[in-house]
Coordinates of C-alpha atoms in Angstrom, one line a residue:
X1 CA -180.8 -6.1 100.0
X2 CA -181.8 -8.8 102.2
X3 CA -180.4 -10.8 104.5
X4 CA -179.3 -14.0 102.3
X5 CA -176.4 -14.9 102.1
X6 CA -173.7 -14.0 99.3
X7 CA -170.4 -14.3 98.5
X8 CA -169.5 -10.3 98.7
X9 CA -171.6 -10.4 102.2
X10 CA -169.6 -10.0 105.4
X11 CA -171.9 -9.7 107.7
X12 CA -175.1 -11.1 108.7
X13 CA -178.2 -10.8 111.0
X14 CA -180.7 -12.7 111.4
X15 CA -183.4 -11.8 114.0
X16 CA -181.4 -10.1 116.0
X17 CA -183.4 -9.0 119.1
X18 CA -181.8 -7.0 121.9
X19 CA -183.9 -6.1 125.6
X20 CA -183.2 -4.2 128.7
X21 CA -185.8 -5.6 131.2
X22 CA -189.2 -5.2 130.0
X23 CA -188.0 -2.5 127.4
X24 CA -187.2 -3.8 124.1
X25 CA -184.3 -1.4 122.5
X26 CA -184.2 -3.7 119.0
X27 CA -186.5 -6.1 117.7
X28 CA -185.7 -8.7 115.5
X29 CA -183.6 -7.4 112.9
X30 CA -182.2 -9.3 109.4
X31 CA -179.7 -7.4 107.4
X32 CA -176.4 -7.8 105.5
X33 CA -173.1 -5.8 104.4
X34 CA -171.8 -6.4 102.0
X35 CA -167.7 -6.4 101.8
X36 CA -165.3 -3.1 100.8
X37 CA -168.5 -0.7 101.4
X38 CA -169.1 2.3 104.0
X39 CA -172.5 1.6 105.7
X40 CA -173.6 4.1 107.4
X41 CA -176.6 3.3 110.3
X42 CA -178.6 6.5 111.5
X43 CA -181.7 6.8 113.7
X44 CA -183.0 9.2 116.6
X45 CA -181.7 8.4 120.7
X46 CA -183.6 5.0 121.5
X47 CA -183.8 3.6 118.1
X48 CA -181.5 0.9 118.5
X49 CA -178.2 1.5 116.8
X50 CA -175.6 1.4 119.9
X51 CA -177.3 -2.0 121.1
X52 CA -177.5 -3.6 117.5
X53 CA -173.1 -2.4 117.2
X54 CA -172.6 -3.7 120.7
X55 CA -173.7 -7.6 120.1
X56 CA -172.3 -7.3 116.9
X57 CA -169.0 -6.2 118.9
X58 CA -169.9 -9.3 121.5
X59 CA -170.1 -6.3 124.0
X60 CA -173.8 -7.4 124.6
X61 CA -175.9 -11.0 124.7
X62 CA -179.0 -10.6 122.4
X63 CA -182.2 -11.4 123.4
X64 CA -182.5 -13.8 119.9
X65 CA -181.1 -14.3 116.9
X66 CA -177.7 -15.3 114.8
X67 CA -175.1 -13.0 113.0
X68 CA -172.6 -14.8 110.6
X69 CA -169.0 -12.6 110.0
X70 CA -167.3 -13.9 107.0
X71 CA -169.6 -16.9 106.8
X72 CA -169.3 -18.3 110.6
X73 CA -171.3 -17.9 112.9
X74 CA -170.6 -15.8 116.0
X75 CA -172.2 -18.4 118.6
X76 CA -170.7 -16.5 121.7
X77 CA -171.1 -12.9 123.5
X78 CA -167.2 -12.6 123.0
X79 CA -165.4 -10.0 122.3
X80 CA -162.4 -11.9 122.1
X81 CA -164.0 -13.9 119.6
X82 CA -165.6 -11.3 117.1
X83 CA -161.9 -9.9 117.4
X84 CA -160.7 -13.2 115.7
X85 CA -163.7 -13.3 113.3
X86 CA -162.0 -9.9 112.1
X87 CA -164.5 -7.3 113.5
X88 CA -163.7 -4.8 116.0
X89 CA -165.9 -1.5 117.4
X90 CA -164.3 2.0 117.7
X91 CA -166.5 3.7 120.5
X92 CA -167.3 7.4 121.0
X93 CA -166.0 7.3 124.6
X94 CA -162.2 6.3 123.7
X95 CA -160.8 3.4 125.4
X96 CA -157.1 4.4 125.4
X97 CA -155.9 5.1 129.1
X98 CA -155.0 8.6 128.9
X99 CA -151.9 8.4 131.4
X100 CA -150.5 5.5 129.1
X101 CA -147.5 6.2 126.0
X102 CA -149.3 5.6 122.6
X103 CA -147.5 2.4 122.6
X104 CA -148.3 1.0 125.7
X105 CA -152.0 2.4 125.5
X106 CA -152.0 0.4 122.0
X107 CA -150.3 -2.5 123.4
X108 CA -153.2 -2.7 126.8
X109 CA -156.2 -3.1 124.4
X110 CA -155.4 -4.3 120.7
X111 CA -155.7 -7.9 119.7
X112 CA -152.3 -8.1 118.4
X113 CA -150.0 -8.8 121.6
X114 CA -146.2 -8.1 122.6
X115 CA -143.9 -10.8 120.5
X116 CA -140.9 -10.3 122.2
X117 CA -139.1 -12.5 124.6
X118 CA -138.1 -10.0 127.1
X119 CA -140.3 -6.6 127.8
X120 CA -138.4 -3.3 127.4
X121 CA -140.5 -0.1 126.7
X122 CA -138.0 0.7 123.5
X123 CA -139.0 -3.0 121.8
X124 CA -142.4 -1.8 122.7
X125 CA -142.1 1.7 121.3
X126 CA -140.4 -0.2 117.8
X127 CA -143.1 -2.6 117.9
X128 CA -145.6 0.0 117.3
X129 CA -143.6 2.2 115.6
X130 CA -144.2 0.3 111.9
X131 CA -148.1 0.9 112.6
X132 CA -147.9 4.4 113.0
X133 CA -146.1 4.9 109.9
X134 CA -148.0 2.7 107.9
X135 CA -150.8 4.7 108.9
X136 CA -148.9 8.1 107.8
X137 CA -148.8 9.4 111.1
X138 CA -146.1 12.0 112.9
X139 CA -147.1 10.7 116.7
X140 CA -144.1 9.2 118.3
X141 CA -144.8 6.1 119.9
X142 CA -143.4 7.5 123.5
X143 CA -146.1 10.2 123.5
X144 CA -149.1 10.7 126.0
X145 CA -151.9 9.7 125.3
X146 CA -153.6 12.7 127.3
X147 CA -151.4 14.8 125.6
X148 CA -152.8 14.8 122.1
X149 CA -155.7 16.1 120.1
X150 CA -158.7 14.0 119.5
X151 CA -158.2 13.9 115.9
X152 CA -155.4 12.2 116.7
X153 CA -156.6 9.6 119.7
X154 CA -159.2 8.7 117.2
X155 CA -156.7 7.6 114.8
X156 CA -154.8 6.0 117.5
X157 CA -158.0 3.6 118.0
X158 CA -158.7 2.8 114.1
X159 CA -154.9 1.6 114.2
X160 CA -155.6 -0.2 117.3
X161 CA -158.6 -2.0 115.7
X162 CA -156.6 -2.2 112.7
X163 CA -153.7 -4.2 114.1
X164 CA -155.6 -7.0 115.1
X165 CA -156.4 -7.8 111.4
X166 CA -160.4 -6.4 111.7
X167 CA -161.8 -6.4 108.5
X168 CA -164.8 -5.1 109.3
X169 CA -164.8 -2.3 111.5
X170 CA -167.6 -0.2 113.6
X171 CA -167.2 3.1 114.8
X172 CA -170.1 4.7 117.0
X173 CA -170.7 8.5 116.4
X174 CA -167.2 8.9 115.1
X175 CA -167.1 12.8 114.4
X176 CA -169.1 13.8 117.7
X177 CA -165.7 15.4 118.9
X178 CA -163.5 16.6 116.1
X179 CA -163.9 19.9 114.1
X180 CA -165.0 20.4 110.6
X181 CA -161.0 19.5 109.2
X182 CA -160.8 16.4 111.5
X183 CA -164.4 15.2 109.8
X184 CA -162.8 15.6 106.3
X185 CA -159.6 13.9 107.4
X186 CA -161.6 10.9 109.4
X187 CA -163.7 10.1 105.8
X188 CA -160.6 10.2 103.9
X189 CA -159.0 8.0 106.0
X190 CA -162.5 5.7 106.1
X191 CA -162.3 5.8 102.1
X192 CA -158.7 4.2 102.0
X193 CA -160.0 1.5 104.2
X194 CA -163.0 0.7 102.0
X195 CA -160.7 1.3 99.2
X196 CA -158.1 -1.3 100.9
X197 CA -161.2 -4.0 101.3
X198 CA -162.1 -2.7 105.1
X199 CA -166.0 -2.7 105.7
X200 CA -167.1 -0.1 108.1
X201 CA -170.2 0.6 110.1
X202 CA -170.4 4.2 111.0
X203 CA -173.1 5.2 113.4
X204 CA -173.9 9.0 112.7
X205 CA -176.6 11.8 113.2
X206 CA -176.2 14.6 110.7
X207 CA -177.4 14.0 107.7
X208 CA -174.6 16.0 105.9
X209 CA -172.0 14.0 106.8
X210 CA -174.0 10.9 105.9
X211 CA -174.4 12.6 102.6
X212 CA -171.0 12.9 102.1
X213 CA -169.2 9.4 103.0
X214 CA -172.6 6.9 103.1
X215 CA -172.4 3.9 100.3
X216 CA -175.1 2.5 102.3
X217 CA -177.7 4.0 104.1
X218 CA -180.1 2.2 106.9
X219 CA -182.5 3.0 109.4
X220 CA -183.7 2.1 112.3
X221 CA -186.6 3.8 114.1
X222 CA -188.4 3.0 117.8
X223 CA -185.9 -0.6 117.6
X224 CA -187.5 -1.4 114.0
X225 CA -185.5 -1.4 111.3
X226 CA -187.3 0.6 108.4
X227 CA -184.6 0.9 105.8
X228 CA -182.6 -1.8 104.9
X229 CA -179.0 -1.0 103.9
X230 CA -179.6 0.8 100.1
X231 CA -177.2 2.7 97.7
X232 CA -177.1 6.6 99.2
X233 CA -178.0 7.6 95.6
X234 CA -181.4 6.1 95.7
X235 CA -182.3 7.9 98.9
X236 CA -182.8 12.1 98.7
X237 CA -182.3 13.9 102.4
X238 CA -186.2 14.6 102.6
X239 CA -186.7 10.8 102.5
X240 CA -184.1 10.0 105.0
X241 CA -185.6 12.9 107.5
X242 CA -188.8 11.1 107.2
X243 CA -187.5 7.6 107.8
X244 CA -185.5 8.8 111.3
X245 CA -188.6 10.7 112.5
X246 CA -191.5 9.5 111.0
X247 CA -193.5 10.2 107.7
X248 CA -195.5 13.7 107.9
X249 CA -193.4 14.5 111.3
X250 CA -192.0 18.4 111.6
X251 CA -188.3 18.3 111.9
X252 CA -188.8 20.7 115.4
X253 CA -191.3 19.8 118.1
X254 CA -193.3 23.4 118.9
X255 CA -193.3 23.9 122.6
X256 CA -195.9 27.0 123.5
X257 CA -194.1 29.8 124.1
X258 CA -195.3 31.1 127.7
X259 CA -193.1 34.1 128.5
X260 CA -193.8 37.0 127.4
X261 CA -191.2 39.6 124.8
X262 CA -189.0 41.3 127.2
X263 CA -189.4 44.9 127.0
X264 CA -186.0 46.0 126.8
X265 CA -183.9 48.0 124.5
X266 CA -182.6 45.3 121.1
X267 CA -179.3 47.2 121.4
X268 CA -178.9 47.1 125.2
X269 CA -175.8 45.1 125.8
X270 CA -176.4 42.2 128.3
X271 CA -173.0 40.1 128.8
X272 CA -169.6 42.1 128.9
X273 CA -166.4 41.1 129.2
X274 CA -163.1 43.3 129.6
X275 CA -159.7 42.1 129.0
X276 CA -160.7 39.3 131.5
X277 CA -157.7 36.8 132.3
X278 CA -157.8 33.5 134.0
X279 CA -154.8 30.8 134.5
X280 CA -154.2 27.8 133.0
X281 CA -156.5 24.7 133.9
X282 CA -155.3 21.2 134.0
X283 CA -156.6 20.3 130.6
X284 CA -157.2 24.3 128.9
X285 CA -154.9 27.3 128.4
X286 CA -154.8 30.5 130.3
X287 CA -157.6 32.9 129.0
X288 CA -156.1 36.0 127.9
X289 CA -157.1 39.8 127.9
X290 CA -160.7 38.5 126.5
X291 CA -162.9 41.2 125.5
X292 CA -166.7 40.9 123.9
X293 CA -170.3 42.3 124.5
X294 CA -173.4 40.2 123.7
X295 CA -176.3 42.2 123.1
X296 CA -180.2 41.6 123.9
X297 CA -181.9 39.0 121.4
X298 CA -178.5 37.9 119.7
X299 CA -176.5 34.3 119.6
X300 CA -172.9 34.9 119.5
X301 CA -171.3 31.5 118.2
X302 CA -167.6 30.5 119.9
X303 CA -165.9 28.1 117.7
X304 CA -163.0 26.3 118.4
X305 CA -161.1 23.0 118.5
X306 CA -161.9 21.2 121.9
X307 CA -159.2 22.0 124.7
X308 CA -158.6 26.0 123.3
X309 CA -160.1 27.4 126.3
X310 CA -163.8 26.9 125.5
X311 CA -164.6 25.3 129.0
X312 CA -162.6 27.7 130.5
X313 CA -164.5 30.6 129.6
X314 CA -168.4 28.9 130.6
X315 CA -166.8 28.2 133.8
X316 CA -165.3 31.9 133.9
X317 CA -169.0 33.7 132.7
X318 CA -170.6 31.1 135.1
X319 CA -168.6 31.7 138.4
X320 CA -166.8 28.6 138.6
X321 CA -163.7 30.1 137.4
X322 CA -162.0 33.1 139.1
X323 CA -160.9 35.9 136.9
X324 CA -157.2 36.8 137.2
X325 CA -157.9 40.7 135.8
X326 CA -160.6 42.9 134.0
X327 CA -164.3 42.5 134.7
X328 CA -167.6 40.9 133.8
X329 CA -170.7 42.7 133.7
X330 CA -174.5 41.3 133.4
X331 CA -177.1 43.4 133.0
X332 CA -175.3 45.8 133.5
X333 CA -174.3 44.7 136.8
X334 CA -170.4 44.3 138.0
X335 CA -170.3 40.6 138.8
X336 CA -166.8 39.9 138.5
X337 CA -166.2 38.8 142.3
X338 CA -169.8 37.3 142.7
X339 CA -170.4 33.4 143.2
X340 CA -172.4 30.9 140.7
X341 CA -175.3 31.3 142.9
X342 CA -175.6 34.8 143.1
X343 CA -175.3 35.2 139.2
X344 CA -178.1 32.9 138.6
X345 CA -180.2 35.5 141.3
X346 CA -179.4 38.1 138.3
X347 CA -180.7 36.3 135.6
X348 CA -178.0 34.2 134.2
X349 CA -178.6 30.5 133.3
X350 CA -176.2 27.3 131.8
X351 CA -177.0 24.5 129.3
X352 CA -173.7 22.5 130.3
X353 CA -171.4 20.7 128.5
X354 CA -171.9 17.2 129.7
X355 CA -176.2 16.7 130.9
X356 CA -174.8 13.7 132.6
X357 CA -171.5 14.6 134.9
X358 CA -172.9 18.5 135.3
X359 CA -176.3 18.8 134.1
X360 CA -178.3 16.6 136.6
X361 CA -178.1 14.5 139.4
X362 CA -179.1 11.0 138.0
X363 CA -180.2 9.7 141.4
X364 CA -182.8 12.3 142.0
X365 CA -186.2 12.2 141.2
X366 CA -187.2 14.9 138.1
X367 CA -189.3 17.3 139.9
X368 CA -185.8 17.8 142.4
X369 CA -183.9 18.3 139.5
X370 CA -185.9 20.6 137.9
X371 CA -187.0 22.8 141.3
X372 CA -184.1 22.3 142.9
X373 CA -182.6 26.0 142.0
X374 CA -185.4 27.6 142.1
X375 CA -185.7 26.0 145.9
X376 CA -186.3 29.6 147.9
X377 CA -188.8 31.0 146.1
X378 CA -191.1 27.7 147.6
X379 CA -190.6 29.1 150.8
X380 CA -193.1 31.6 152.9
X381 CA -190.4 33.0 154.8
X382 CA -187.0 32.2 155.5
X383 CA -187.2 30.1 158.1
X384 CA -190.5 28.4 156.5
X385 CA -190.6 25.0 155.3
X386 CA -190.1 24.7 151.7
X387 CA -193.5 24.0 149.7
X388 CA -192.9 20.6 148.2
X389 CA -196.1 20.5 146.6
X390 CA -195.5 24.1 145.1
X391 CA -192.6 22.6 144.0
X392 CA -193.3 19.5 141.9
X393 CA -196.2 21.7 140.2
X394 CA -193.9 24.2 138.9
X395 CA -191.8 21.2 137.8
X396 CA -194.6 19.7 136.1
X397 CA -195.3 22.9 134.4
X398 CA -191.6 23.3 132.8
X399 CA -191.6 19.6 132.2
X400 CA -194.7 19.8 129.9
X401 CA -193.9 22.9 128.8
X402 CA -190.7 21.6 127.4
X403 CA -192.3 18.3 126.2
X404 CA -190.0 16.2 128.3
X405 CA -191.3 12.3 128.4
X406 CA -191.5 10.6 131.6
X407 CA -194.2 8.5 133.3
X408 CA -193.8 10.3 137.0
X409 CA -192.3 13.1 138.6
X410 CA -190.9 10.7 141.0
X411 CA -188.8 9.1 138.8
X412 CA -185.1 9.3 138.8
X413 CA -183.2 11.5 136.1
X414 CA -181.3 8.7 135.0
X415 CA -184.1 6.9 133.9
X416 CA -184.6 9.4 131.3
X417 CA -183.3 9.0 127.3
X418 CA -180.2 11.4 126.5
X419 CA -182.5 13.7 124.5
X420 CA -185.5 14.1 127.7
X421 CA -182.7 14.8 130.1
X422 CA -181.3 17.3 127.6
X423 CA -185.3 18.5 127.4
X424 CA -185.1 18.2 131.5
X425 CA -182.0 20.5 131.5
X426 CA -183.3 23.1 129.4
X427 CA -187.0 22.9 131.3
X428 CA -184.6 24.3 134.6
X429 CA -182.8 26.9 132.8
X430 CA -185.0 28.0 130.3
X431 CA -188.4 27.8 131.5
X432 CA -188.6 31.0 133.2
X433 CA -187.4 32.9 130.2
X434 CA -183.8 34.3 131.9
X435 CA -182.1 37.1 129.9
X436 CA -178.4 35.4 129.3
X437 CA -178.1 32.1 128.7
X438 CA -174.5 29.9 128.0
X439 CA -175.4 27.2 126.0
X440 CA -172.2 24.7 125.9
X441 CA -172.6 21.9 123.4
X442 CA -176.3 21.6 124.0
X443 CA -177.1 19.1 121.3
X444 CA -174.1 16.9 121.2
X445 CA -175.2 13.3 121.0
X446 CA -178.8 14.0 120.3
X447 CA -180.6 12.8 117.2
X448 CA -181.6 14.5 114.3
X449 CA -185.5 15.6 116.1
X450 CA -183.7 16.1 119.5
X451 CA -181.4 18.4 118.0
X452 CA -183.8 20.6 116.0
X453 CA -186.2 21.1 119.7
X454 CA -182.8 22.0 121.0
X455 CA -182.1 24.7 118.2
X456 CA -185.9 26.0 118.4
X457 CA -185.9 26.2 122.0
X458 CA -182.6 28.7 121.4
X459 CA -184.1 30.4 118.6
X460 CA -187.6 31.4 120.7
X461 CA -185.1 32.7 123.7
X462 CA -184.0 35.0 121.5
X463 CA -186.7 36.3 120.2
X464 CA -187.6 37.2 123.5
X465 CA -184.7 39.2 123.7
X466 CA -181.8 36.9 126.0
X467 CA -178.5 37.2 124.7
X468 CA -177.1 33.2 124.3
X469 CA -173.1 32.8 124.0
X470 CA -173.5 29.0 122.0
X471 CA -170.5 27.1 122.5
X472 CA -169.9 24.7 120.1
X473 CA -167.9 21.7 118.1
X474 CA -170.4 21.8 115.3
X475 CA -170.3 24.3 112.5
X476 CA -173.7 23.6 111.4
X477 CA -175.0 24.3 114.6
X478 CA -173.2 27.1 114.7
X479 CA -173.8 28.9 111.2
X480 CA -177.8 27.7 111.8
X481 CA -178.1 29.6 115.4
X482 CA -175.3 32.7 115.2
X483 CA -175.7 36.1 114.7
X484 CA -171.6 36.5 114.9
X485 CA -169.3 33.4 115.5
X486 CA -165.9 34.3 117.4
X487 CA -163.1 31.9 117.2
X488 CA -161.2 30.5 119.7
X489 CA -157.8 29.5 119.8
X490 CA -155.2 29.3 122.6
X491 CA -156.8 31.1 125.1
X492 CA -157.4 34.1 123.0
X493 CA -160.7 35.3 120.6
X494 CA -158.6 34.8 117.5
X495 CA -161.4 36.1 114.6
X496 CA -165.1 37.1 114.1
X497 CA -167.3 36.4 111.4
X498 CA -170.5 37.9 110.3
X499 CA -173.2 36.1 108.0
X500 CA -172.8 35.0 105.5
X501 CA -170.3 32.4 107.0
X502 CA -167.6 31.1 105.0
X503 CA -167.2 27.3 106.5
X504 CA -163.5 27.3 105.4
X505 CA -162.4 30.7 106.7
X506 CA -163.7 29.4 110.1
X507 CA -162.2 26.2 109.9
X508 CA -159.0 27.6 108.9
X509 CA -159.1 30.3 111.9
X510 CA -159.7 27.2 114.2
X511 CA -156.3 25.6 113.3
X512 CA -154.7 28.9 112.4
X513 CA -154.3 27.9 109.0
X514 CA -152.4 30.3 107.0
X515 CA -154.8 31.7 103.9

């Protein structure tokens, strides 16, 4: 397709050029959609995709270029005016203020305003009411907003886009939070929209879901686009690999392995728990009476919908949680009572959930992140100065070692791409080969070659012998990386599951579907 104009064309770019400074995160880029279609745009972290769907949004001004929706031109950065064009943006971070009713939360930041003369929260409630319906959904219109699952706050946006009259509608990484039965529910949903006349713009990473709701497929790579939008059937998966990552590229990037096979017993059980307890967090349920062992050179997968205690129990194995009953042992060691700190001294390490909030301190400079743990062991003595020189070298060591791009050691994290800071992170935890490692979400967000380091990094750990507990939203990642998968649900270790995993009995056991 190119980027002529047509009459079953909704949207058009011409040039479109988008720059941060000197960096240049899209050059000029032509394409077209055409109406009633599901596009779907993929590419690795950098390649351009959130910038291209944020001037289309008129989140962002563009360094050049013109884009025509439904034939007029978009001459502003406005999102008010794309609005009225009849294009509208669903991102991954949700907009809806979590303390807000589903009404008024809808009411805030839709398009479509309050009609009534006089404000009353139950004309408000009515107004929405119709919406929620139409859209076959159960939520009452009184209902918090921090109170529901993300399947359904996701729907809650769609509708919110949707009420303004957008007829062309872009949703950034869409399924990066919901579990396997929330994906197939989202691209049923999507298929009535295209089915209704809706164009959408998905923005996605894994290839199988692309597979499975794509019309159109396009690609950009390093800000160029290299696929223009073509019928899924014409492209196979090999071919789209090659486009995101380059032609002849390996899927996994092969860091040297440096640390030697620890010599210690395959069976020897490195992680316990016992009818360990916790209570409730703000946003999690108690844990209850968990029990499991993790042996040496195994991945035990935890699966779960988001919010059944899956934080909880990182922050619990971690230290950052205090049990209420039972124990915790590492290596073989009774660490129930023992700080963060002090478990780390043992040998336990943590990929955490979010790299940005809890995985580094953006403000620092690298070599501080990475050395910053490690900071003692850079002293001569303990009243000794630390060894700052000792310290950026070992830092330049797990940097490289880890293939983690950056131009100096000086410069801060946040500087870095979200798949190098994910690289940076697992430089600091993994680089000295520890023997227990909790892995929470480590790929989420990351592109297709970002995500396969990740999972090769994991995979070489284990061989060494570590035992990894990989907490996860994605079954993929899960089925590719587990040696058993647990389920979580309410607090509680609901089922296990040995290979050869069946993606439906662990989907069901997730929502405690009856079978």
């Amino acid at each position: 397709m190119t980027a002529r104009a047509s009459k079953d064309v909704v949207l058009r770019c011409e040039d479109i050029a988008v720059a941060y400074g000197d960096v240049q995160a899209l050059h000029p880029t032509s394409l077209a959609f055409e109406q009633g279609k599901i596009h779907v745009l993929v590419g690795q972290n950098g390649a351009g995709k959130t910038s291209l769907a944020r001037v289309l949004a008129g989140i962002i001004q563009p360094a050049g270029g013109r884009f025509w929706i439904r034939g007029v031109e978009a001459r502003e950065t406005n999102v008010q005016l794309v609005r009225a064009l009849g294009l509208d943006i669903v991102h991954q971070r949700f907009t809806l203020p979590p303390n807000f009713t589903v009404a008024e939360a809808l009411e805030l930041v839709s398009a479509r305003k309050y009609a009534g003369a006089f404000y009353s929260h139950r004309r408000l409630a009515a107004s929405w009411l119709g919406e929620l319906q139409q859209a076959e959904m159960s939520v009452s219109p009184n209902a918090r907003i921090r109170d529901l699952p993300i399947e359904t706050i996701q729907s809650l946006e769609i509708i919110r886009a949707l009420a303004g009259q957008a007829q062309f509608l872009i949703l950034d990484e869409p399924t990066a939070l919901l579990s396997p039965g929330g994906v197939e529910n989202l691209f049923s949903r999507l298929r009535q929209l295209r089915n209704a006349g809706v164009t959408l713009l998905l923005i996605l990473h894994k290839l199988r879901e692309v597979l499975a709701v794509a019309d159109t497929i396009s690609v950009l790579r390093a800000g160029r686009l290299v696929l223009p939008p073509s019928d899924i059937a014409a492209v196979s998966e090999q071919q789209l690999s090659d486009l995101i990552i380059g032609e002849g590229a390996t899927g996994e990037a092969h860091a040297e392995a440096t640390s030697k096979r620890m010599a210690r017993d395959s069976k020897a059980v490195n992680l316990a728990l016992a009818n360990v307890s916790t209570r409730q967090s703000e946003a999690e349920p108690a844990l209850a009476a968990l029990s499991l062992e993790v042996e040496a050179g195994e991945i035990l997968g935890i699966a779960g919908v988001e919010g059944n205690g899956q934080r909880s129990l990182v922050n619990l194995l971690t230290g950052l949680m205090p049990a209420q009953g039972g124990a915790l042992r590492l290596l073989g060691r009774d660490v129930t009572k023992l700080k963060h700190h002090q478990r780390r001294s043992i040998g336990l390490r943590v990929v955490p959930f979010d790299r940005i909030a809890e995985g580094a301190s953006l403000s620092l400079p690298l070599w501080e992140n990475v050395a910053i743990w490690k900071a003692e062991r850079f002293r001569r003595s303990r009243f000794a100065p630390l060894r700052i020189g000792a310290m950026k070298a070992a830092a330049e060591k797990a940097l490289d070692q880890f293939n983690v791009q950056y131009e100096s050691l000086e410069q801060p994290a946040a500087s870095l791409s979200g798949g190098n800071m994910q690289r940076l992170i697992l430089a600091r935890e993994l680089a000295d080969s520890p023997p227990v490692v909790i892995a929470a979400q480590p790929t989420r967000g990351l592109d297709f070659r970002a995500t396969q380091y990740v999972w090769g990094a994991l995979r070489r750990l284990k061989h060494d012998g570590a035992s990894i507990i990989l907490v996860s939203s994605d079954l993929d990642e899960l089925i590719n990386l587990s040696d058993r998968i647990t389920v979580m649900r309410g607090g509680r270790l609901v089922a296990e599951f040995a290979p050869p995993f069946e993606i439906k009995g662990i989907g069901d056991s997730m929502i405690g579907a009856m079978r």
